[in-house]
Tab-separated table of N, CA and C in Angstrom:
chain	number	residue	atom	x	y	z
P	778	MET	N	11.760	6.688	16.087
P	778	MET	CA	9.982	7.656	14.935
P	778	MET	C	11.439	7.919	14.138
P	779	SER	N	10.545	8.503	12.823
P	779	SER	CA	10.579	7.972	11.799
P	779	SER	C	9.134	9.223	11.419
P	780	PHE	N	9.387	9.943	9.949
P	780	PHE	CA	8.167	10.576	9.432
P	780	PHE	C	8.173	10.122	8.184
P	781	SER	N	6.528	10.372	7.242
P	781	SER	CA	6.944	10.599	6.359
P	781	SER	C	5.293	11.041	5.368
P	782	ARG	N	5.633	12.045	3.920
P	782	ARG	CA	3.726	12.670	3.815
P	782	ARG	C	4.029	11.570	2.244
P	783	ALA	N	2.800	11.792	1.932
P	783	ALA	CA	2.898	11.209	0.711
P	783	ALA	C	1.457	12.542	0.051
P	784	GLU	N	1.237	12.476	-1.310
P	784	GLU	CA	0.178	13.423	-1.707
P	784	GLU	C	-0.068	11.995	-2.845
P	785	LEU	N	-1.719	12.443	-2.966
P	785	LEU	CA	-2.363	11.696	-4.449
P	785	LEU	C	-3.107	12.376	-4.881
P	786	ASP	N	-2.665	12.010	-6.102
P	786	ASP	CA	-3.687	12.648	-6.754
P	786	ASP	C	-5.197	12.611	-7.036
P	787	VAL	N	-6.163	13.071	-7.323
P	787	VAL	CA	-7.399	12.630	-7.390
P	787	VAL	C	-7.385	10.863	-8.461
P	788	GLY	N	-8.143	10.266	-7.570
P	788	GLY	CA	-8.115	8.991	-8.307
P	788	GLY	C	-6.520	8.479	-7.741
P	789	GLY	N	-5.415	8.752	-6.950
P	789	GLY	CA	-4.091	7.942	-6.526
P	789	GLY	C	-4.564	6.967	-6.050
P	790	ILE	N	-3.503	6.475	-5.647
P	790	ILE	CA	-3.603	5.443	-4.997
P	790	ILE	C	-1.830	5.185	-3.971
P	791	ASN	N	-1.954	4.600	-3.039
P	791	ASN	CA	-0.730	4.062	-1.951
P	791	ASN	C	-1.188	2.753	-2.138
P	792	PRO	N	-0.574	2.062	-2.840
P	792	PRO	CA	-0.749	-0.115	-3.087
P	792	PRO	C	-1.184	-0.429	-2.034
P	793	PRO	N	-1.211	-1.494	-2.049
P	793	PRO	CA	-1.231	-2.453	-0.356
P	793	PRO	C	0.243	-2.476	-0.350
P	794	HIS	N	0.992	-2.562	0.868
P	794	HIS	CA	1.807	-3.095	1.970
P	794	HIS	C	1.197	-2.364	2.765
P	795	PHE	N	3.168	-3.151	4.344
P	795	PHE	CA	2.766	-3.111	5.062
P	795	PHE	C	4.257	-2.742	5.520
P	796	HIS	N	4.373	-2.150	7.178
P	796	HIS	CA	5.694	-1.784	7.345
P	796	HIS	C	6.125	-3.166	8.131
P	797	PRO	N	7.428	-3.968	8.473
P	797	PRO	CA	7.275	-5.075	8.966
P	797	PRO	C	7.994	-4.239	10.252
P	798	ARG	N	8.723	-3.516	10.517
P	798	ARG	CA	9.314	-3.093	11.820
P	798	ARG	C	8.738	-1.401	13.107
P	799	ALA	N	7.456	-1.555	11.892
P	799	ALA	CA	6.821	-0.284	12.495
P	799	ALA	C	4.810	-0.461	12.728
P	800	THR	N	4.116	0.538	14.056
P	800	THR	CA	2.937	0.669	13.669
P	800	THR	C	3.267	2.507	12.612
P	801	GLU	N	2.102	2.261	11.848
P	801	GLU	CA	1.541	3.929	11.389
P	801	GLU	C	0.572	4.910	11.673
P	802	ILE	N	0.591	5.913	12.786
P	802	ILE	CA	-0.281	6.607	12.528
P	802	ILE	C	-0.334	7.993	11.343
P	803	ALA	N	-1.345	7.984	10.573
P	803	ALA	CA	-1.159	8.838	9.431
P	803	ALA	C	-2.809	9.907	9.869
P	804	PHE	N	-2.444	11.152	9.709
P	804	PHE	CA	-2.988	12.240	9.407
P	804	PHE	C	-3.282	13.020	8.358
P	805	LEU	N	-4.246	12.760	8.133
P	805	LEU	CA	-5.272	13.187	6.562
P	805	LEU	C	-4.887	15.134	6.421
P	806	VAL	N	-4.168	15.008	5.591
P	806	VAL	CA	-3.893	16.647	5.908
P	806	VAL	C	-4.840	17.907	5.388
P	807	LYS	N	-5.284	17.229	4.238
P	807	LYS	CA	-6.010	17.698	2.965
P	807	LYS	C	-6.856	16.534	2.181
P	808	GLY	N	-8.016	16.880	2.103
P	808	GLY	CA	-8.326	15.771	1.055
P	808	GLY	C	-9.065	14.467	1.640
P	809	SER	N	-9.756	13.757	1.280
P	809	SER	CA	-10.366	12.478	1.255
P	809	SER	C	-10.354	11.265	0.633
P	810	ILE	N	-9.743	10.569	1.550
P	810	ILE	CA	-9.372	9.308	0.982
P	810	ILE	C	-9.955	8.168	2.011
P	811	TYR	N	-10.023	6.677	1.065
P	811	TYR	CA	-10.114	5.698	1.313
P	811	TYR	C	-9.238	4.835	2.248
P	812	SER	N	-9.795	4.993	3.722
P	812	SER	CA	-7.979	3.994	4.038
P	812	SER	C	-8.219	2.708	4.515
P	813	GLY	N	-7.334	1.463	4.954
P	813	GLY	CA	-7.938	0.928	5.639
P	813	GLY	C	-6.870	-0.148	5.710
P	814	PHE	N	-7.006	-1.064	6.667
P	814	PHE	CA	-5.799	-2.598	6.909
P	814	PHE	C	-6.619	-3.357	6.676
P	815	VAL	N	-5.692	-4.967	6.995
P	815	VAL	CA	-6.451	-6.385	6.727
P	815	VAL	C	-6.014	-6.895	7.894
P	816	ASP	N	-6.374	-6.972	8.743
P	816	ASP	CA	-6.075	-7.607	9.919
P	816	ASP	C	-5.485	-9.533	9.618
P	817	SER	N	-4.887	-10.151	10.254
P	817	SER	CA	-4.559	-11.284	10.178
P	817	SER	C	-5.660	-12.648	9.958
P	818	SER	N	-7.038	-12.071	9.943
P	818	SER	CA	-7.984	-13.070	9.624
P	818	SER	C	-8.498	-12.905	8.491
P	819	ASN	N	-8.244	-11.925	7.434
P	819	ASN	CA	-8.227	-11.063	6.425
P	819	ASN	C	-9.494	-10.438	6.414
P	820	ARG	N	-9.883	-10.214	7.674
P	820	ARG	CA	-11.367	-9.279	7.888
P	820	ARG	C	-10.842	-7.335	7.314
P	821	VAL	N	-11.437	-6.971	6.483
P	821	VAL	CA	-10.753	-5.316	6.322
P	821	VAL	C	-11.725	-4.177	7.207
P	822	PHE	N	-10.812	-3.000	7.428
P	822	PHE	CA	-10.913	-2.322	8.909
P	822	PHE	C	-10.676	-0.996	7.258
P	823	ALA	N	-11.888	-0.437	6.925
P	823	ALA	CA	-11.249	0.921	5.861
P	823	ALA	C	-13.054	1.489	5.679
P	824	LYS	N	-12.595	3.169	5.947
P	824	LYS	CA	-13.423	3.894	5.844
P	824	LYS	C	-12.885	5.255	5.093
P	825	VAL	N	-14.229	6.186	4.552
P	825	VAL	CA	-13.390	7.359	3.798
P	825	VAL	C	-13.085	8.058	4.989
P	826	ILE	N	-11.569	8.412	5.168
P	826	ILE	CA	-11.241	9.327	5.953
P	826	ILE	C	-11.384	10.881	5.344
P	827	GLN	N	-11.503	12.012	6.189
P	827	GLN	CA	-11.524	13.572	5.834
P	827	GLN	C	-10.472	13.835	6.508
P	828	ALA	N	-9.687	15.332	5.517
P	828	ALA	CA	-8.915	16.075	6.687
P	828	ALA	C	-9.393	16.520	7.876
P	829	GLY	N	-7.968	16.733	8.600
P	829	GLY	CA	-8.204	16.827	9.845
P	829	GLY	C	-8.466	15.530	10.626
P	830	GLU	N	-8.597	13.953	10.487
P	830	GLU	CA	-8.599	12.985	10.871
P	830	GLU	C	-7.414	11.969	10.728
P	831	VAL	N	-7.343	11.180	11.473
P	831	VAL	CA	-6.172	10.408	12.172
P	831	VAL	C	-6.663	8.870	11.662
P	832	THR	N	-5.948	7.763	10.815
P	832	THR	CA	-6.105	6.986	11.076
P	832	THR	C	-4.846	6.004	11.381
P	833	VAL	N	-4.718	4.487	11.884
P	833	VAL	CA	-3.543	3.746	12.515
P	833	VAL	C	-4.082	2.320	11.650
P	834	TYR	N	-2.599	2.062	11.565
P	834	TYR	CA	-1.994	0.802	10.858
P	834	TYR	C	-0.981	-0.088	11.490
P	835	PRO	N	-1.687	-0.863	11.875
P	835	PRO	CA	-0.935	-2.363	13.164
P	835	PRO	C	0.193	-2.757	12.402
P	836	ARG	N	1.387	-2.302	13.093
P	836	ARG	CA	2.887	-2.860	12.639
P	836	ARG	C	2.356	-4.860	11.486
P	837	GLY	N	2.784	-4.781	10.442
P	837	GLY	CA	2.574	-5.871	9.630
P	837	GLY	C	1.958	-5.936	8.924
P	838	LEU	N	0.115	-4.790	8.971
P	838	LEU	CA	-0.372	-6.011	8.712
P	838	LEU	C	-0.627	-4.754	7.219
P	839	VAL	N	-0.957	-5.666	6.326
P	839	VAL	CA	-1.628	-4.891	5.085
P	839	VAL	C	-2.671	-3.643	5.091
P	840	HIS	N	-1.949	-2.891	4.328
P	840	HIS	CA	-2.756	-1.143	4.328
P	840	HIS	C	-2.489	-0.166	2.967
P	841	PHE	N	-3.712	0.049	2.824
P	841	PHE	CA	-3.858	1.260	1.726
P	841	PHE	C	-4.761	2.668	1.983
P	842	GLN	N	-4.204	3.496	0.860
P	842	GLN	CA	-5.251	4.652	0.556
P	842	GLN	C	-5.394	4.673	-1.158
P	843	MET	N	-6.751	5.401	-0.832
P	843	MET	CA	-7.133	6.226	-2.016
P	843	MET	C	-7.717	7.162	-2.044
P	844	ASN	N	-7.244	8.358	-2.992
P	844	ASN	CA	-8.140	9.792	-2.561
P	844	ASN	C	-9.793	9.235	-3.253
P	845	VAL	N	-10.371	10.122	-3.217
P	845	VAL	CA	-12.002	9.829	-3.512
P	845	VAL	C	-12.392	10.730	-3.595
P	846	GLY	N	-11.318	11.980	-3.394
P	846	GLY	CA	-12.216	13.225	-3.571
P	846	GLY	C	-11.941	13.666	-4.915
P	847	ASP	N	-12.302	15.042	-5.046
P	847	ASP	CA	-11.777	15.761	-5.954
P	847	ASP	C	-10.571	16.541	-6.257
P	848	LYS	N	-9.663	16.184	-5.197
P	848	LYS	CA	-8.787	17.383	-4.927
P	848	LYS	C	-8.061	16.506	-4.527
P	849	PRO	N	-6.476	17.193	-5.022
P	849	PRO	CA	-5.558	16.079	-4.179
P	849	PRO	C	-5.057	16.221	-3.024
P	850	ALA	N	-4.668	15.164	-2.752
P	850	ALA	CA	-5.294	14.657	-1.100
P	850	ALA	C	-3.707	14.614	-0.535
P	851	MET	N	-3.146	15.419	1.006
P	851	MET	CA	-1.334	15.390	1.645
P	851	MET	C	-2.008	14.559	2.821
P	852	ILE	N	-1.060	13.346	2.923
P	852	ILE	CA	-1.126	12.119	4.194
P	852	ILE	C	0.318	12.766	4.996
P	853	PHE	N	0.317	12.942	6.719
P	853	PHE	CA	1.856	12.802	7.079
P	853	PHE	C	1.512	11.961	7.936
P	854	GLY	N	2.643	10.680	7.760
P	854	GLY	CA	2.341	9.714	8.611
P	854	GLY	C	3.635	9.810	9.543
P	855	SER	N	3.079	9.151	10.574
P	855	SER	CA	4.616	8.687	11.666
P	855	SER	C	4.579	7.500	11.847
P	856	PHE	N	5.895	7.393	12.187
P	856	PHE	CA	6.315	5.709	12.721
P	856	PHE	C	7.017	5.438	13.857
P	857	ASN	N	6.557	4.645	14.191
P	857	ASN	CA	7.677	3.741	16.194
P	857	ASN	C	8.645	3.687	15.417
P	858	SER	N	9.314	3.536	14.569
P	858	SER	CA	10.682	2.373	14.700
P	858	SER	C	10.949	3.865	13.452
P	859	GLN	N	12.908	4.272	13.849
P	859	GLN	CA	12.835	5.166	12.843
P	859	GLN	C	13.642	4.771	11.585
P	860	ASN	N	13.775	3.045	11.470
P	860	ASN	CA	13.427	2.012	10.262
P	860	ASN	C	12.179	1.437	9.812
P	861	PRO	N	10.870	1.706	9.938
P	861	PRO	CA	10.308	1.027	9.473
P	861	PRO	C	10.214	-0.463	8.405
P	862	GLY	N	10.684	0.551	7.253
P	862	GLY	CA	10.926	-0.498	6.457
P	862	GLY	C	9.741	-0.246	5.270
P	863	ILE	N	9.512	-1.016	3.982
P	863	ILE	CA	8.141	-1.212	3.215
P	863	ILE	C	7.948	-2.489	2.388
P	864	GLN	N	7.225	-2.953	2.566
P	864	GLN	CA	6.724	-3.851	1.395
P	864	GLN	C	5.389	-3.691	0.732
P	865	LYS	N	5.728	-3.553	-0.444
P	865	LYS	CA	4.546	-2.952	-1.661
P	865	LYS	C	4.521	-4.370	-2.089
P	866	ILE	N	3.261	-5.027	-1.899
P	866	ILE	CA	2.847	-6.501	-2.282
P	866	ILE	C	2.649	-6.930	-3.334
P	867	PRO	N	2.434	-5.874	-4.256
P	867	PRO	CA	2.068	-6.050	-5.959
P	867	PRO	C	3.599	-6.352	-6.789
P	868	ALA	N	4.435	-5.349	-6.148
P	868	ALA	CA	6.152	-5.391	-6.443
P	868	ALA	C	7.232	-6.439	-5.662
P	869	ALA	N	6.478	-6.407	-4.663
P	869	ALA	CA	6.776	-7.858	-3.731
P	869	ALA	C	6.624	-9.448	-4.679
P	870	VAL	N	5.633	-9.608	-5.247
P	870	VAL	CA	5.053	-10.501	-5.852
P	870	VAL	C	5.043	-10.938	-7.243
P	871	PHE	N	5.032	-9.189	-7.919
P	871	PHE	CA	5.440	-9.815	-9.419
P	871	PHE	C	6.448	-9.319	-10.139
P	872	GLY	N	6.832	-8.586	-9.059
P	872	GLY	CA	8.723	-7.603	-9.792
P	872	GLY	C	9.674	-8.795	-8.937
P	873	SER	N	9.001	-9.751	-8.273
P	873	SER	CA	10.628	-10.862	-8.156
P	873	SER	C	9.874	-11.954	-9.149
P	874	GLY	N	11.055	-12.845	-8.580
P	874	GLY	CA	11.439	-14.001	-9.439
P	874	GLY	C	10.549	-15.398	-9.188
P	875	ILE	N	9.430	-14.687	-8.170
P	875	ILE	CA	8.740	-16.584	-7.752
P	875	ILE	C	8.298	-17.076	-8.565
P	876	GLU	N	8.456	-18.213	-8.896
P	876	GLU	CA	8.035	-19.295	-10.414
P	876	GLU	C	6.389	-19.116	-10.361
P	877	GLU	N	6.431	-18.999	-11.606
P	877	GLU	CA	5.633	-18.504	-12.985
P	877	GLU	C	4.511	-19.803	-12.345
P	878	GLU	N	3.926	-20.740	-11.897
P	878	GLU	CA	3.609	-21.844	-11.648
P	878	GLU	C	2.933	-21.811	-10.220
P	879	LEU	N	3.876	-21.330	-9.519
P	879	LEU	CA	3.632	-21.064	-8.451
P	879	LEU	C	2.456	-19.431	-8.210
P	880	LEU	N	2.539	-18.796	-8.925
P	880	LEU	CA	1.636	-17.656	-9.123
P	880	LEU	C	-0.034	-17.964	-9.881
P	881	GLU	N	0.144	-18.619	-10.788
P	881	GLU	CA	-0.855	-19.168	-11.217
P	881	GLU	C	-1.828	-20.001	-10.513
P	882	LYS	N	-1.026	-20.690	-9.220
P	882	LYS	CA	-1.594	-21.212	-8.863
P	882	LYS	C	-1.878	-20.896	-7.433
P	883	ALA	N	-1.708	-19.746	-7.125
P	883	ALA	CA	-2.006	-19.484	-5.722
P	883	ALA	C	-3.272	-18.117	-5.934
P	884	PHE	N	-2.920	-17.194	-7.734
P	884	PHE	CA	-3.804	-16.234	-7.986
P	884	PHE	C	-5.216	-16.616	-8.984
P	885	GLY	N	-4.751	-18.071	-9.690
P	885	GLY	CA	-5.768	-18.359	-10.583
P	885	GLY	C	-5.931	-17.767	-11.852
P	886	MET	N	-4.923	-17.384	-12.520
P	886	MET	CA	-3.886	-16.285	-13.248
P	886	MET	C	-3.358	-17.610	-13.862
P	887	SER	N	-3.579	-17.115	-15.781
P	887	SER	CA	-2.612	-17.441	-16.936
P	887	SER	C	-1.683	-17.090	-16.851
P	888	SER	N	-0.596	-17.990	-17.360
P	888	SER	CA	0.578	-17.161	-17.579
P	888	SER	C	0.645	-16.652	-18.337
P	889	ARG	N	-0.260	-16.010	-19.250
P	889	ARG	CA	-0.643	-14.973	-19.818
P	889	ARG	C	-0.068	-13.443	-19.323
P	890	GLN	N	-1.337	-13.729	-18.295
P	890	GLN	CA	-1.929	-12.545	-17.225
P	890	GLN	C	-0.223	-12.310	-16.077
P	891	ILE	N	-0.235	-13.810	-15.705
P	891	ILE	CA	0.804	-13.206	-14.514
P	891	ILE	C	2.317	-12.953	-15.830
P	892	GLY	N	2.220	-12.887	-16.709
P	892	GLY	CA	3.548	-12.199	-17.839
P	892	GLY	C	3.496	-10.750	-18.028
P	893	LEU	N	1.405	-10.866	-17.994
P	893	LEU	CA	1.101	-8.828	-17.965
P	893	LEU	C	1.780	-8.065	-16.613
P	894	MET	N	0.840	-8.983	-15.397
P	894	MET	CA	1.062	-8.214	-14.487
P	894	MET	C	3.090	-8.101	-14.126
P	895	ARG	N	3.920	-8.806	-14.635
P	895	ARG	CA	5.138	-9.087	-14.272
P	895	ARG	C	5.748	-7.791	-15.068
P	896	LYS	N	5.806	-7.512	-16.213
P	896	LYS	CA	5.524	-6.498	-17.048
P	896	LYS	C	5.730	-5.554	-16.243
P	897	ARG	N	4.389	-5.267	-15.704
P	897	ARG	CA	3.922	-3.944	-15.389
P	897	ARG	C	4.786	-3.529	-13.987
P	898	PHE	N	5.161	-4.168	-13.593
P	898	PHE	CA	5.776	-4.607	-11.868
P	898	PHE	C	7.385	-5.139	-12.349
P	899	GLU	N	8.184	-5.223	-13.108
P	899	GLU	CA	9.086	-5.514	-13.418
P	899	GLU	C	9.928	-4.047	-12.572
P	900	PRO	N	11.490	-5.121	-11.623
P	900	PRO	CA	12.007	-3.409	-11.783
P	900	PRO	C	13.045	-2.667	-12.207
P	901	LYS	N	13.172	-1.798	-11.914
P	901	LYS	CA	13.738	-0.778	-12.942
P	901	LYS	C	15.473	-0.829	-12.998
P	902	LYS	N	15.934	-1.088	-13.988
P	902	LYS	CA	17.075	-0.801	-14.172
P	902	LYS	C	17.749	0.435	-13.920
P	903	ALA	N	18.381	0.521	-13.239
P	903	ALA	CA	19.442	1.130	-13.198
P	903	ALA	C	19.953	2.139	-14.142
P	904	LYS	N	20.404	3.532	-14.457
P	904	LYS	CA	21.159	3.930	-15.396
P	904	LYS	C	22.414	4.434	-15.343
């Protein structure tokens, strides 16, 4: 098992991501968040949860959180693996070396739009 804590400022997000090796159960300590996951048939299961409520994100499914309250939110997460892994979708798609033409076709975006997204998600250089 492993454990995590996330704090989201007002309007803050935990972008769409998934854990390839674990199911996550999350407990909202404080705040109000829009939380959900997308199943393998691309159906969204989402709702606003309040402090004291729990939600589950099945292993390998894309999930997300956004603070929709007027105060900071805090979430504790527990995973059924000591090494759940994490793959953040925006960074994986636009921060990697996937061919630009493929991204243009997949997302219906122009070369310019792809370039802007790549700049936003390019890997940070080590200092």
